């Protein structure tokens, strides 16, 4: 039987300039008295977490701050944060202030301070044991300071498992933040490349959700089998479509001028909308490919990010194979791919058709905002393809959402064709 049911869930949302000043009131509404604030050193240096902590404290709550989040979290960095929280707790609520790294780390801390075991017990199979939490998690308020990851809306936290050189994640509805507080003013200090990479993450969230396998094309599930990623559906489509429309008018402007308040607000809205879409429909090939691209990096150090170690930021890693991935998925739904291209580039005429249209739109945007020209530019070559394919194949939770069946040879062709885009 084919599926007849789709699901939709989202956190409570507070959006707008100044929204972060009201968090103390919101936490009191959840009965909190002792709060753990989770952030990273770069965000802490902006002063925003300290200001938010002061505003929360002024409401009579006690705030303990952990500012040791690792940008692009690892199993080791998350274990460090969990140990800190266990030692400093117990807490009544968790407050994440930062990009996806801080919010994802806060999700892991929330999970492992309320439930037994260790990280690998909960990491997605086949990398981990994919156990479900048995105890209720604490209220989690997520405050993004970057416009991109959508982690404030989703049920997922992403991490590198260092011993396996693989990026993977934990996915369960219990991880979804209780409330997302999106204050565009907090994003004004994003470096140019952070804006570009995180913005491409928004775009791929929306595109992958929009082009995901339709929910009714899956086999029917029992209630116990339902997962957060249920495939493209009418409600997720609305969020993804609007996110792409917002990106068309704001993305290049936000990268070109970080002080453009209107562009920053539109990007924050796009990030929120895309998160509400893909957090239910799901993402597929570009995100599956991104995990090994980020996890196997050797020497690449992008401008605007910490320079003490090599990294391919998540949004950049997702983007680097996206044009070829969407060329591959085109035949599953040509009309959707062409509609997406026209949303992202309203100047396209109705005569533009074929599998190259959307990849060309993406490559042009990548070039305009300074994204590297393919995998070769971040240090990969033909000899890395087999390892990259192996890492992507471990992301079966994501590949299952692709609109076409994805075999090892398909992934290999996508990686090879993604070495250079122009």
XYZ file of C-alpha atoms in Angstrom:
422
model
C 0.000 0.000 0.000
C 1.065 3.586 -0.639
C 1.284 6.134 2.137
C -1.763 8.345 2.673
C -0.567 10.336 5.701
C 2.042 13.066 6.122
C 3.072 14.764 9.337
C 4.026 18.312 10.199
C 5.529 19.794 13.360
C 7.329 23.016 14.277
C 8.579 24.826 17.360
C 6.865 27.869 18.779
C 8.310 30.857 16.907
C 9.094 34.423 17.910
C 10.518 36.490 15.037
C 11.668 40.082 14.739
C 14.253 42.652 15.725
C 14.458 42.749 19.508
C 12.869 39.322 19.996
C 15.948 38.050 21.855
C 15.349 40.589 24.649
C 12.195 38.716 25.664
C 13.721 35.299 26.293
C 13.643 35.611 30.086
C 9.871 36.031 29.936
C 9.583 33.043 27.609
C 11.707 30.802 29.843
C 9.628 31.706 32.889
C 6.610 30.547 30.937
C 8.228 27.115 30.746
C 8.760 27.012 34.508
C 12.528 27.434 34.285
C 14.662 28.695 37.154
C 18.149 27.359 36.299
C 19.186 27.738 32.654
C 22.214 26.476 30.724
C 23.243 28.869 27.927
C 25.210 27.124 25.145
C 27.309 29.131 22.679
C 30.681 29.171 20.912
C 33.729 31.411 21.450
C 33.179 33.458 18.291
C 29.572 34.261 19.099
C 30.496 34.871 22.748
C 33.031 37.466 21.574
C 30.218 39.510 19.984
C 28.700 40.082 23.417
C 25.251 38.862 22.382
C 25.173 35.777 24.664
C 26.264 37.847 27.682
C 23.596 40.453 26.945
C 20.915 37.790 26.600
C 22.115 36.121 29.820
C 21.843 39.464 31.652
C 18.316 39.988 30.343
C 17.336 36.484 31.446
C 18.947 36.968 34.871
C 17.019 40.232 35.286
C 13.858 38.125 35.242
C 15.070 36.241 38.310
C 16.527 33.167 36.589
C 19.995 31.737 37.166
C 22.120 31.336 34.011
C 25.225 29.168 33.612
C 27.107 29.682 30.345
C 29.022 27.083 28.355
C 30.979 28.866 25.602
C 33.149 25.992 24.411
C 31.093 24.824 21.427
C 33.261 23.626 18.542
C 32.358 25.085 15.149
C 31.318 22.004 13.136
C 30.821 19.841 16.259
C 32.530 16.503 16.797
C 31.680 13.597 19.052
C 34.534 14.752 21.300
C 33.377 18.366 21.478
C 29.811 17.308 22.225
C 31.004 14.911 24.920
C 32.889 17.806 26.525
C 29.757 19.960 26.537
C 27.672 17.100 27.945
C 30.189 16.509 30.743
C 30.138 20.217 31.615
C 26.340 20.237 31.770
C 26.180 17.108 33.898
C 28.673 18.572 36.340
C 27.062 22.031 36.517
C 23.433 20.835 36.516
C 20.705 20.049 37.036
C 18.990 22.623 34.835
C 15.357 23.372 34.082
C 15.905 24.576 30.501
C 18.588 25.008 27.851
C 19.183 28.167 25.818
C 21.252 27.896 22.610
C 22.673 31.137 21.183
C 24.666 30.797 17.971
C 24.721 29.059 14.624
C 23.895 25.465 13.891
C 26.942 24.286 15.829
C 25.701 25.801 19.087
C 22.098 24.706 18.570
C 23.091 21.161 17.591
C 25.419 20.900 20.592
C 22.598 22.102 22.833
C 20.357 19.364 21.411
C 22.958 16.718 22.253
C 23.433 18.160 25.740
C 19.684 18.128 26.273
C 19.434 14.511 25.143
C 22.347 13.158 27.184
C 21.594 15.044 30.401
C 18.046 13.692 30.487
C 18.613 10.195 29.082
C 21.036 7.342 29.788
C 23.908 6.182 27.619
C 26.370 7.904 25.320
C 26.262 9.723 21.988
C 26.761 6.639 19.799
C 23.690 5.040 21.353
C 21.586 7.704 19.631
C 23.560 8.434 16.426
C 21.771 7.373 13.235
C 22.342 3.844 11.941
C 24.495 2.406 10.478
C 27.108 4.648 12.133
C 25.451 4.474 15.560
C 22.777 2.475 17.330
C 19.851 4.843 16.592
C 18.168 4.365 19.964
C 15.225 6.566 20.884
C 15.206 8.649 24.076
C 13.229 7.121 26.928
C 12.869 10.249 29.087
C 11.365 13.657 28.342
C 13.897 16.339 27.360
C 14.120 19.822 28.898
C 12.626 22.880 27.198
C 15.132 24.143 24.615
C 15.023 27.714 23.316
C 17.119 28.149 20.144
C 18.373 31.602 19.137
C 20.153 31.534 15.758
C 22.854 34.126 15.071
C 23.455 32.946 11.498
C 20.986 32.739 8.645
C 21.172 29.250 7.298
C 21.152 26.037 9.260
C 17.492 25.941 10.257
C 18.543 23.940 13.316
C 16.197 26.049 15.428
C 13.295 24.312 13.644
C 14.505 20.749 13.178
C 14.750 17.402 14.937
C 18.377 16.847 13.924
C 21.818 17.491 15.344
C 24.883 16.939 13.174
C 28.359 15.907 14.309
C 31.676 14.518 13.088
C 32.607 11.095 14.450
C 36.349 11.625 14.489
C 37.445 7.988 14.658
C 35.429 7.146 11.536
C 36.119 10.372 9.609
C 32.400 10.682 8.951
C 29.836 13.368 9.582
C 26.487 12.012 10.711
C 23.667 12.969 13.032
C 21.038 12.185 15.608
C 17.424 12.504 14.523
C 14.365 12.241 16.733
C 11.257 14.417 17.229
C 12.243 14.959 20.871
C 15.261 17.016 19.724
C 13.151 19.731 18.098
C 13.542 22.995 20.049
C 10.560 24.023 22.135
C 10.845 27.573 20.851
C 12.801 29.366 18.130
C 13.616 33.019 18.755
C 14.800 34.601 15.493
C 16.179 38.113 15.939
C 17.631 39.390 12.632
C 19.730 41.959 14.517
C 21.885 39.117 15.844
C 22.960 38.170 12.297
C 24.380 41.563 11.333
C 27.938 40.594 12.256
C 28.183 37.527 10.024
C 31.391 37.500 7.931
C 30.878 37.496 4.173
C 31.760 33.829 3.611
C 29.618 32.748 6.554
C 26.688 34.595 4.967
C 27.396 32.919 1.619
C 27.861 29.382 2.937
C 24.998 29.523 5.425
C 22.776 31.076 2.772
C 23.491 28.220 0.404
C 22.417 25.889 3.196
C 19.070 27.716 3.236
C 18.802 27.322 -0.513
C 19.585 23.603 -0.469
C 17.174 23.023 2.418
C 14.417 24.575 0.346
C 15.421 22.898 -2.923
C 15.896 19.441 -1.467
C 12.601 19.657 0.412
C 10.835 20.907 -2.740
C 12.268 18.101 -4.899
C 12.103 15.316 -2.280
C 10.183 12.136 -2.930
C 6.445 12.862 -2.626
C 5.035 11.543 0.652
C 2.428 9.376 -1.089
C 5.127 7.597 -3.097
C 6.493 5.952 0.044
C 5.190 2.640 1.317
C 2.514 2.972 3.986
C 3.845 3.152 7.552
C 2.432 2.231 10.923
C 2.294 4.998 13.552
C 5.412 3.573 15.220
C 7.369 3.751 11.965
C 6.779 7.429 11.251
C 9.889 9.599 11.102
C 10.247 13.408 10.921
C 11.297 13.294 7.247
C 8.093 12.185 5.522
C 8.783 13.481 1.998
C 7.533 16.482 0.046
C 3.996 17.433 0.997
C 1.595 20.353 0.497
C 2.486 22.168 3.734
C 6.267 21.838 3.478
C 6.004 22.997 -0.146
C 4.576 26.353 0.950
C 7.532 27.067 3.230
C 10.135 25.931 0.684
C 8.616 27.938 -2.153
C 8.533 31.121 -0.085
C 12.117 30.577 1.074
C 13.323 30.395 -2.536
C 11.404 33.557 -3.452
C 13.010 35.443 -0.564
C 16.482 34.232 -1.523
C 16.003 35.456 -5.092
C 15.672 39.043 -3.883
C 17.959 39.125 -0.831
C 20.822 36.640 -1.046
C 23.261 38.484 -3.296
C 22.485 41.754 -1.495
C 23.189 40.246 1.941
C 26.545 38.885 0.781
C 27.524 42.134 -0.959
C 26.631 44.363 2.009
C 26.502 42.822 5.471
C 24.920 45.984 6.867
C 21.873 45.779 4.576
C 19.171 45.483 7.245
C 16.359 44.602 4.859
C 18.404 41.852 3.163
C 19.399 40.431 6.562
C 15.765 40.327 7.672
C 14.730 38.611 4.455
C 17.527 36.060 4.817
C 16.452 35.350 8.414
C 12.903 34.791 7.193
C 14.145 32.542 4.388
C 16.198 30.479 6.828
C 13.190 30.082 9.126
C 10.821 29.161 6.303
C 13.260 26.660 4.805
C 13.764 25.066 8.216
C 10.028 24.683 8.674
C 9.858 23.018 5.268
C 12.791 20.620 5.230
C 12.400 19.808 8.925
C 9.329 17.832 7.865
C 9.798 16.936 4.197
C 13.490 16.131 4.446
C 16.664 16.696 2.456
C 18.443 14.242 0.192
C 21.505 13.894 -2.057
C 23.373 17.205 -1.531
C 23.137 16.825 2.247
C 24.133 13.146 2.135
C 27.176 14.092 0.041
C 28.033 16.978 2.355
C 28.769 14.729 5.303
C 31.852 13.017 3.814
C 32.939 16.242 2.096
C 33.094 17.951 5.486
C 34.250 14.897 7.411
C 37.269 14.059 5.217
C 38.662 17.585 4.742
C 42.445 17.885 4.882
C 43.774 21.416 4.479
C 41.010 23.805 3.407
C 40.501 26.830 5.692
C 37.708 29.158 4.542
C 37.873 32.882 5.143
C 35.634 34.100 7.977
C 35.818 30.859 9.952
C 38.241 29.795 12.735
C 41.656 29.228 11.154
C 43.089 26.823 13.726
C 41.963 23.736 11.809
C 40.813 22.664 8.371
C 37.092 22.633 7.629
C 34.533 22.731 4.870
C 31.583 24.530 6.500
C 28.348 22.587 6.339
C 26.515 24.953 3.979
C 29.485 25.014 1.618
C 29.836 21.229 1.711
C 26.158 20.847 0.807
C 26.486 23.245 -2.096
C 29.544 21.767 -3.758
C 27.677 18.813 -5.285
C 24.240 20.425 -5.522
C 24.288 21.396 -9.236
C 25.154 17.851 -10.305
C 22.781 16.300 -7.776
C 19.862 18.268 -9.202
C 20.927 17.410 -12.735
C 20.624 13.763 -11.648
C 17.202 14.173 -9.986
C 15.714 16.253 -12.836
C 14.040 13.328 -14.573
C 12.034 12.475 -11.434
C 10.091 15.762 -11.653
C 11.159 18.124 -14.439
C 8.361 20.590 -13.639
C 9.521 20.976 -10.034
C 13.146 21.552 -11.003
C 12.183 24.159 -13.592
C 9.784 25.863 -11.188
C 12.568 26.087 -8.608
C 14.938 27.587 -11.171
C 12.375 30.283 -12.014
C 11.780 31.041 -8.324
C 15.511 31.519 -7.809
C 15.996 33.470 -11.060
C 12.790 35.317 -11.985
C 14.460 36.551 -15.199
C 14.299 33.054 -16.709
C 11.864 32.823 -19.564
C 9.332 30.048 -20.083
C 11.433 28.705 -22.940
C 14.224 27.653 -20.545
C 13.888 23.911 -20.177
C 15.917 20.758 -19.650
C 18.149 19.254 -16.953
C 20.779 22.009 -17.185
C 18.538 24.945 -16.204
C 18.568 24.562 -12.426
C 22.264 23.546 -12.222
C 23.174 26.631 -14.283
C 21.168 28.895 -11.956
C 22.939 27.385 -8.949
C 26.418 27.622 -10.475
C 25.867 31.265 -11.413
C 24.766 32.098 -7.881
C 27.712 30.208 -6.367
C 30.141 32.128 -8.552
C 28.495 35.465 -7.756
C 28.735 35.023 -3.972
C 32.232 33.524 -3.852
C 31.536 29.836 -3.170
C 34.492 27.639 -4.259
C 34.338 26.280 -7.781
C 33.732 22.653 -6.924
C 35.350 19.944 -4.833
C 38.805 20.403 -6.351
C 39.024 23.892 -4.876
C 38.602 22.558 -1.332
C 41.218 19.848 -1.806
C 39.517 16.803 -3.334
C 40.462 14.895 -6.464
C 39.607 11.808 -8.480
C 41.390 9.602 -5.952
C 38.965 10.661 -3.225
C 35.772 9.656 -5.040
C 35.492 6.151 -3.614
C 35.881 7.414 -0.033
C 33.337 10.173 -0.623
C 30.847 7.683 -2.060
C 31.366 5.379 0.922
C 30.634 8.239 3.312
C 27.535 9.347 1.421
C 26.141 5.814 1.297
C 26.149 5.774 5.101
C 23.488 8.528 5.016
C 20.623 6.219 4.087
C 18.158 8.246 6.164
C 18.735 11.128 3.728
C 19.116 9.151 0.517
C 15.761 7.492 1.165
C 14.141 10.894 0.614
C 15.678 11.363 -2.840
C 13.125 11.349 -5.692
C 15.189 8.739 -7.565
C 16.931 5.621 -6.336
C 20.565 6.491 -5.691
C 23.223 3.840 -6.321
C 26.932 3.973 -5.593
C 27.734 4.557 -9.264
C 25.280 7.494 -9.348
C 27.006 9.132 -6.395
C 30.409 8.528 -7.976
C 29.281 10.284 -11.159
C 27.938 13.231 -9.147
C 31.190 13.590 -7.191
C 33.341 13.360 -10.330
C 31.267 15.941 -12.166
C 31.398 18.237 -9.127
C 35.173 18.714 -9.138
C 34.625 21.920 -11.136
C 31.399 23.727 -12.047
C 32.588 26.514 -14.325
